[in-house]
Amino acid sequence: HRTLASSLPGGKVSTRMPRLVDTTIRVLSQEPLAGLMPTADLLRLAEILDGAGFAYLEVSGGGVFDTAVRRGVESPWERSRALKLRTTTPLALALRGRFLVGSRPVDADFARRFVASAAENGIDVFRLHDPLNDVSNLREAAEAIVAAERDFEAGLVYSPGRTGEMNMPPGPVQAHGRRPGVVEPNGSAHVSTP
């Protein structure tokens, strides 16, 4: 885990705050919290969060789309457009790699069209992860995001070994990550540990 102050060359200490991301709107828009806060209140909340200095506001993802479809009350695209009109902070959408916001993989053409629609409806940043931790499943979504001229962050989740070492063991994830020609994010890559 990193501390807020990090050492710089020459023994100097940086007190620069890391860029934080807020996920409140996404979490309030999916089960079990969906519908408990009216859209008008979510829009007012977005205006408050907009002034807090976050790197971006993650406002949508798979759970939001799933809830919108099951409840049939509101289009996730309409909400994204409404949020974009009220904020200057970049808006983000969480994508499950080539699964996008669903539970089944999609082809590259569908990924391109979905990402283009998201970008047209106000999404500036995409947070990519793969439910199977397979880096190759990030490729089509990453290429679609780059084609839409948007930013993305890619993340993998793994557990450190019994002794707490942070190096990933040799295997498919490490091999894919080193393979030439893998699309690099124009954001940053994050590795989370439980």
PDB file of C-alpha atoms in Angstrom:
ATOM      1  CA  HIS A   1       0.000   0.000   0.000  1.00  0.00           C
ATOM      2  CA  ARG A   2       1.265   3.480  -0.800  1.00  0.00           C
ATOM      3  CA  THR A   3       1.368   6.351   1.609  1.00  0.00           C
ATOM      4  CA  LEU A   4       0.146   9.811   0.662  1.00  0.00           C
ATOM      5  CA  ALA A   5       3.652  11.214   1.008  1.00  0.00           C
ATOM      6  CA  SER A   6       6.266   9.530  -1.139  1.00  0.00           C
ATOM      7  CA  SER A   7      10.029   9.968  -1.210  1.00  0.00           C
ATOM      8  CA  LEU A   8      11.591  11.787  -4.125  1.00  0.00           C
ATOM      9  CA  PRO A   9      15.232  11.728  -5.239  1.00  0.00           C
ATOM     10  CA  GLY A  10      17.447  13.621  -2.820  1.00  0.00           C
ATOM     11  CA  GLY A  11      15.344  12.648   0.202  1.00  0.00           C
ATOM     12  CA  LYS A  12      12.618  15.213  -0.515  1.00  0.00           C
ATOM     13  CA  VAL A  13       9.053  14.263   0.315  1.00  0.00           C
ATOM     14  CA  SER A  14       6.080  14.858  -1.983  1.00  0.00           C
ATOM     15  CA  THR A  15       2.792  15.697  -0.316  1.00  0.00           C
ATOM     16  CA  ARG A  16       0.905  15.747  -3.623  1.00  0.00           C
ATOM     17  CA  MET A  17      -2.409  13.981  -3.195  1.00  0.00           C
ATOM     18  CA  PRO A  18      -3.135  11.022  -5.455  1.00  0.00           C
ATOM     19  CA  ARG A  19      -5.928  11.551  -7.969  1.00  0.00           C
ATOM     20  CA  LEU A  20      -9.003   9.965  -6.420  1.00  0.00           C
ATOM     21  CA  VAL A  21     -12.042   8.519  -8.186  1.00  0.00           C
ATOM     22  CA  ASP A  22     -15.612   8.572  -6.855  1.00  0.00           C
ATOM     23  CA  THR A  23     -18.018   5.680  -7.520  1.00  0.00           C
ATOM     24  CA  THR A  24     -21.003   6.910  -5.465  1.00  0.00           C
ATOM     25  CA  ILE A  25     -23.333   7.496  -8.410  1.00  0.00           C
ATOM     26  CA  ARG A  26     -22.589   4.080  -9.961  1.00  0.00           C
ATOM     27  CA  VAL A  27     -23.137   2.290  -6.645  1.00  0.00           C
ATOM     28  CA  LEU A  28     -26.409   4.146  -5.973  1.00  0.00           C
ATOM     29  CA  SER A  29     -27.628   3.252  -9.482  1.00  0.00           C
ATOM     30  CA  GLN A  30     -27.352  -0.539  -9.186  1.00  0.00           C
ATOM     31  CA  GLU A  31     -28.964  -3.152  -6.968  1.00  0.00           C
ATOM     32  CA  PRO A  32     -29.637  -3.221  -4.094  1.00  0.00           C
ATOM     33  CA  LEU A  33     -29.649   0.605  -3.904  1.00  0.00           C
ATOM     34  CA  ALA A  34     -31.183   1.380  -7.316  1.00  0.00           C
ATOM     35  CA  GLY A  35     -34.340   3.413  -7.109  1.00  0.00           C
ATOM     36  CA  LEU A  36     -33.839   4.521  -3.515  1.00  0.00           C
ATOM     37  CA  MET A  37     -32.571   7.921  -4.636  1.00  0.00           C
ATOM     38  CA  PRO A  38     -34.571   9.714  -7.334  1.00  0.00           C
ATOM     39  CA  THR A  39     -32.664  10.750 -10.460  1.00  0.00           C
ATOM     40  CA  ALA A  40     -33.129  14.438  -9.613  1.00  0.00           C
ATOM     41  CA  ASP A  41     -31.298  13.855  -6.312  1.00  0.00           C
ATOM     42  CA  LEU A  42     -28.524  11.921  -8.075  1.00  0.00           C
ATOM     43  CA  LEU A  43     -28.067  14.860 -10.441  1.00  0.00           C
ATOM     44  CA  ARG A  44     -27.798  17.272  -7.481  1.00  0.00           C
ATOM     45  CA  LEU A  45     -25.297  14.897  -5.863  1.00  0.00           C
ATOM     46  CA  ALA A  46     -23.253  14.903  -9.090  1.00  0.00           C
ATOM     47  CA  GLU A  47     -23.053  18.707  -8.925  1.00  0.00           C
ATOM     48  CA  ILE A  48     -21.689  18.484  -5.368  1.00  0.00           C
ATOM     49  CA  LEU A  49     -19.172  15.759  -6.294  1.00  0.00           C
ATOM     50  CA  ASP A  50     -18.143  17.804  -9.334  1.00  0.00           C
ATOM     51  CA  GLY A  51     -16.663  20.450  -7.054  1.00  0.00           C
ATOM     52  CA  ALA A  52     -14.668  17.987  -4.948  1.00  0.00           C
ATOM     53  CA  GLY A  53     -11.712  17.637  -7.331  1.00  0.00           C
ATOM     54  CA  PHE A  54     -12.022  13.964  -8.259  1.00  0.00           C
ATOM     55  CA  ALA A  55     -10.068  12.650 -11.259  1.00  0.00           C
ATOM     56  CA  TYR A  56     -13.356  11.296 -12.570  1.00  0.00           C
ATOM     57  CA  LEU A  57     -16.818  10.215 -11.440  1.00  0.00           C
ATOM     58  CA  GLU A  58     -17.609   6.594 -12.228  1.00  0.00           C
ATOM     59  CA  VAL A  59     -21.309   6.814 -13.036  1.00  0.00           C
ATOM     60  CA  SER A  60     -22.101   3.587 -14.848  1.00  0.00           C
ATOM     61  CA  GLY A  61     -21.144  -0.049 -15.363  1.00  0.00           C
ATOM     62  CA  GLY A  62     -22.571  -3.530 -15.700  1.00  0.00           C
ATOM     63  CA  GLY A  63     -24.766  -3.358 -12.608  1.00  0.00           C
ATOM     64  CA  VAL A  64     -26.270  -0.042 -13.748  1.00  0.00           C
ATOM     65  CA  PHE A  65     -27.156  -1.428 -17.186  1.00  0.00           C
ATOM     66  CA  ASP A  66     -28.517  -4.637 -15.666  1.00  0.00           C
ATOM     67  CA  THR A  67     -30.729  -2.661 -13.272  1.00  0.00           C
ATOM     68  CA  ALA A  68     -31.919  -0.308 -16.016  1.00  0.00           C
ATOM     69  CA  VAL A  69     -32.939  -3.221 -18.242  1.00  0.00           C
ATOM     70  CA  ARG A  70     -34.676  -5.173 -15.472  1.00  0.00           C
ATOM     71  CA  ARG A  71     -36.502  -2.160 -14.051  1.00  0.00           C
ATOM     72  CA  GLY A  72     -37.201  -0.576 -17.446  1.00  0.00           C
ATOM     73  CA  VAL A  73     -37.442   2.861 -15.865  1.00  0.00           C
ATOM     74  CA  GLU A  74     -34.610   4.845 -17.388  1.00  0.00           C
ATOM     75  CA  SER A  75     -32.026   4.650 -20.156  1.00  0.00           C
ATOM     76  CA  PRO A  76     -28.443   4.573 -18.883  1.00  0.00           C
ATOM     77  CA  TRP A  77     -27.537   6.800 -21.848  1.00  0.00           C
ATOM     78  CA  GLU A  78     -30.108   9.420 -20.822  1.00  0.00           C
ATOM     79  CA  ARG A  79     -28.662   9.485 -17.322  1.00  0.00           C
ATOM     80  CA  SER A  80     -25.106   9.849 -18.686  1.00  0.00           C
ATOM     81  CA  ARG A  81     -26.170  12.780 -20.863  1.00  0.00           C
ATOM     82  CA  ALA A  82     -27.961  14.458 -17.944  1.00  0.00           C
ATOM     83  CA  LEU A  83     -24.911  14.004 -15.696  1.00  0.00           C
ATOM     84  CA  LYS A  84     -22.599  15.383 -18.405  1.00  0.00           C
ATOM     85  CA  LEU A  85     -24.703  18.558 -18.647  1.00  0.00           C
ATOM     86  CA  ARG A  86     -24.271  19.190 -14.904  1.00  0.00           C
ATOM     87  CA  THR A  87     -20.600  18.372 -14.416  1.00  0.00           C
ATOM     88  CA  THR A  88     -17.155  19.301 -15.702  1.00  0.00           C
ATOM     89  CA  THR A  89     -15.405  16.358 -14.018  1.00  0.00           C
ATOM     90  CA  PRO A  90     -14.835  13.531 -16.528  1.00  0.00           C
ATOM     91  CA  LEU A  91     -17.423  10.749 -16.344  1.00  0.00           C
ATOM     92  CA  ALA A  92     -16.444   7.077 -16.347  1.00  0.00           C
ATOM     93  CA  LEU A  93     -17.983   3.714 -17.127  1.00  0.00           C
ATOM     94  CA  ALA A  94     -16.728   0.376 -15.796  1.00  0.00           C
ATOM     95  CA  LEU A  95     -16.377  -2.284 -18.503  1.00  0.00           C
ATOM     96  CA  ARG A  96     -15.882  -6.023 -18.023  1.00  0.00           C
ATOM     97  CA  GLY A  97     -13.400  -6.391 -20.875  1.00  0.00           C
ATOM     98  CA  ARG A  98     -14.959  -8.101 -23.890  1.00  0.00           C
ATOM     99  CA  PHE A  99     -18.079  -8.755 -21.787  1.00  0.00           C
ATOM    100  CA  LEU A 100     -18.627  -4.946 -21.728  1.00  0.00           C
ATOM    101  CA  VAL A 101     -21.551  -4.516 -19.282  1.00  0.00           C
ATOM    102  CA  GLY A 102     -23.048  -7.979 -19.720  1.00  0.00           C
ATOM    103  CA  SER A 103     -22.287 -11.555 -18.811  1.00  0.00           C
ATOM    104  CA  ARG A 104     -21.432 -12.854 -22.296  1.00  0.00           C
ATOM    105  CA  PRO A 105     -18.481 -11.918 -24.501  1.00  0.00           C
ATOM    106  CA  VAL A 106     -19.151  -9.733 -27.544  1.00  0.00           C
ATOM    107  CA  ASP A 107     -17.270  -9.365 -30.810  1.00  0.00           C
ATOM    108  CA  ALA A 108     -15.030  -6.447 -31.764  1.00  0.00           C
ATOM    109  CA  ASP A 109     -17.691  -4.709 -33.898  1.00  0.00           C
ATOM    110  CA  PHE A 110     -20.216  -4.707 -31.049  1.00  0.00           C
ATOM    111  CA  ALA A 111     -17.541  -3.448 -28.637  1.00  0.00           C
ATOM    112  CA  ARG A 112     -16.691  -0.587 -31.051  1.00  0.00           C
ATOM    113  CA  ARG A 113     -20.332   0.420 -31.414  1.00  0.00           C
ATOM    114  CA  PHE A 114     -21.007   0.236 -27.670  1.00  0.00           C
ATOM    115  CA  VAL A 115     -17.931   2.283 -26.742  1.00  0.00           C
ATOM    116  CA  ALA A 116     -18.720   4.844 -29.470  1.00  0.00           C
ATOM    117  CA  SER A 117     -22.268   5.181 -28.072  1.00  0.00           C
ATOM    118  CA  ALA A 118     -20.927   5.608 -24.549  1.00  0.00           C
ATOM    119  CA  ALA A 119     -18.489   8.281 -25.727  1.00  0.00           C
ATOM    120  CA  GLU A 120     -21.241  10.115 -27.641  1.00  0.00           C
ATOM    121  CA  ASN A 121     -23.381  10.060 -24.504  1.00  0.00           C
ATOM    122  CA  GLY A 122     -20.811  11.694 -22.247  1.00  0.00           C
ATOM    123  CA  ILE A 123     -18.395   8.996 -21.075  1.00  0.00           C
ATOM    124  CA  ASP A 124     -14.791  10.234 -21.018  1.00  0.00           C
ATOM    125  CA  VAL A 125     -12.954   7.423 -19.190  1.00  0.00           C
ATOM    126  CA  PHE A 126     -13.426   3.662 -19.224  1.00  0.00           C
ATOM    127  CA  ARG A 127     -12.273   1.468 -16.352  1.00  0.00           C
ATOM    128  CA  LEU A 128     -11.459  -1.945 -17.827  1.00  0.00           C
ATOM    129  CA  HIS A 129     -11.197  -5.197 -15.945  1.00  0.00           C
ATOM    130  CA  ASP A 130     -11.778  -8.798 -16.898  1.00  0.00           C
ATOM    131  CA  PRO A 131     -13.835 -11.104 -14.667  1.00  0.00           C
ATOM    132  CA  LEU A 132     -11.485 -13.948 -15.650  1.00  0.00           C
ATOM    133  CA  ASN A 133      -8.287 -11.892 -15.163  1.00  0.00           C
ATOM    134  CA  ASP A 134      -7.375 -12.667 -18.774  1.00  0.00           C
ATOM    135  CA  VAL A 135      -5.494  -9.748 -20.298  1.00  0.00           C
ATOM    136  CA  SER A 136      -6.413 -10.877 -23.835  1.00  0.00           C
ATOM    137  CA  ASN A 137     -10.089 -10.221 -23.017  1.00  0.00           C
ATOM    138  CA  LEU A 138      -9.260  -6.522 -22.603  1.00  0.00           C
ATOM    139  CA  ARG A 139      -7.937  -6.085 -26.150  1.00  0.00           C
ATOM    140  CA  GLU A 140     -11.169  -5.483 -28.126  1.00  0.00           C
ATOM    141  CA  ALA A 141     -12.605  -3.033 -25.596  1.00  0.00           C
ATOM    142  CA  ALA A 142      -9.238  -1.252 -25.303  1.00  0.00           C
ATOM    143  CA  GLU A 143      -8.963  -0.895 -29.084  1.00  0.00           C
ATOM    144  CA  ALA A 144     -12.527   0.449 -29.252  1.00  0.00           C
ATOM    145  CA  ILE A 145     -11.761   3.007 -26.545  1.00  0.00           C
ATOM    146  CA  VAL A 146      -8.605   4.168 -28.319  1.00  0.00           C
ATOM    147  CA  ALA A 147     -10.596   4.440 -31.591  1.00  0.00           C
ATOM    148  CA  ALA A 148     -13.189   6.591 -29.781  1.00  0.00           C
ATOM    149  CA  GLU A 149     -10.328   8.823 -28.573  1.00  0.00           C
ATOM    150  CA  ARG A 150     -11.150   8.262 -24.916  1.00  0.00           C
ATOM    151  CA  ASP A 151      -8.984   7.261 -21.956  1.00  0.00           C
ATOM    152  CA  PHE A 152      -9.035   4.017 -20.053  1.00  0.00           C
ATOM    153  CA  GLU A 153      -7.553   2.393 -17.008  1.00  0.00           C
ATOM    154  CA  ALA A 154      -7.013  -1.339 -17.009  1.00  0.00           C
ATOM    155  CA  GLY A 155      -6.902  -3.433 -13.868  1.00  0.00           C
ATOM    156  CA  LEU A 156      -6.282  -6.983 -12.761  1.00  0.00           C
ATOM    157  CA  VAL A 157      -6.995  -8.459  -9.353  1.00  0.00           C
ATOM    158  CA  TYR A 158      -4.753 -11.008  -7.731  1.00  0.00           C
ATOM    159  CA  SER A 159      -3.811 -12.151  -4.266  1.00  0.00           C
ATOM    160  CA  PRO A 160      -0.235 -11.981  -3.014  1.00  0.00           C
ATOM    161  CA  GLY A 161       1.392 -15.262  -2.062  1.00  0.00           C
ATOM    162  CA  ARG A 162       1.431 -16.732   1.433  1.00  0.00           C
ATOM    163  CA  THR A 163       4.433 -14.643   2.392  1.00  0.00           C
ATOM    164  CA  GLY A 164       2.927 -11.425   0.999  1.00  0.00           C
ATOM    165  CA  GLU A 165       5.248 -11.113  -1.997  1.00  0.00           C
ATOM    166  CA  MET A 166       3.969  -8.704  -4.610  1.00  0.00           C
ATOM    167  CA  ASN A 167       5.482 -10.328  -7.716  1.00  0.00           C
ATOM    168  CA  MET A 168       2.955 -12.138  -9.847  1.00  0.00           C
ATOM    169  CA  PRO A 169       3.839 -15.792 -10.441  1.00  0.00           C
ATOM    170  CA  PRO A 170       4.749 -16.780 -13.998  1.00  0.00           C
ATOM    171  CA  GLY A 171       1.672 -17.645 -15.971  1.00  0.00           C
ATOM    172  CA  PRO A 172      -0.760 -16.529 -18.656  1.00  0.00           C
ATOM    173  CA  VAL A 173      -1.481 -13.068 -17.208  1.00  0.00           C
ATOM    174  CA  GLN A 174       2.190 -12.190 -16.977  1.00  0.00           C
ATOM    175  CA  ALA A 175       2.916 -13.640 -20.416  1.00  0.00           C
ATOM    176  CA  HIS A 176       0.080 -11.694 -22.076  1.00  0.00           C
ATOM    177  CA  GLY A 177       1.178  -8.500 -20.379  1.00  0.00           C
ATOM    178  CA  ARG A 178       4.657  -8.823 -21.885  1.00  0.00           C
ATOM    179  CA  ARG A 179       3.564  -9.886 -25.352  1.00  0.00           C
ATOM    180  CA  PRO A 180       4.424  -7.286 -28.033  1.00  0.00           C
ATOM    181  CA  GLY A 181       1.430  -5.687 -29.702  1.00  0.00           C
ATOM    182  CA  VAL A 182      -0.814  -5.636 -26.623  1.00  0.00           C
ATOM    183  CA  VAL A 183      -2.774  -2.382 -26.621  1.00  0.00           C
ATOM    184  CA  GLU A 184      -1.387  -0.110 -23.933  1.00  0.00           C
ATOM    185  CA  PRO A 185      -3.813   2.077 -21.965  1.00  0.00           C
ATOM    186  CA  ASN A 186      -3.512   5.807 -22.436  1.00  0.00           C
ATOM    187  CA  GLY A 187      -4.439   5.999 -18.757  1.00  0.00           C
ATOM    188  CA  SER A 188      -2.711   3.768 -16.236  1.00  0.00           C
ATOM    189  CA  ALA A 189      -2.786   0.154 -15.148  1.00  0.00           C
ATOM    190  CA  HIS A 190      -3.845  -0.732 -11.632  1.00  0.00           C
ATOM    191  CA  VAL A 191      -3.359  -3.958  -9.759  1.00  0.00           C
ATOM    192  CA  SER A 192      -5.630  -4.488  -6.779  1.00  0.00           C
ATOM    193  CA  THR A 193      -5.130  -6.971  -4.011  1.00  0.00           C
ATOM    194  CA  PRO A 194      -7.944  -8.134  -1.774  1.00  0.00           C
TER     195      PRO A 194
END
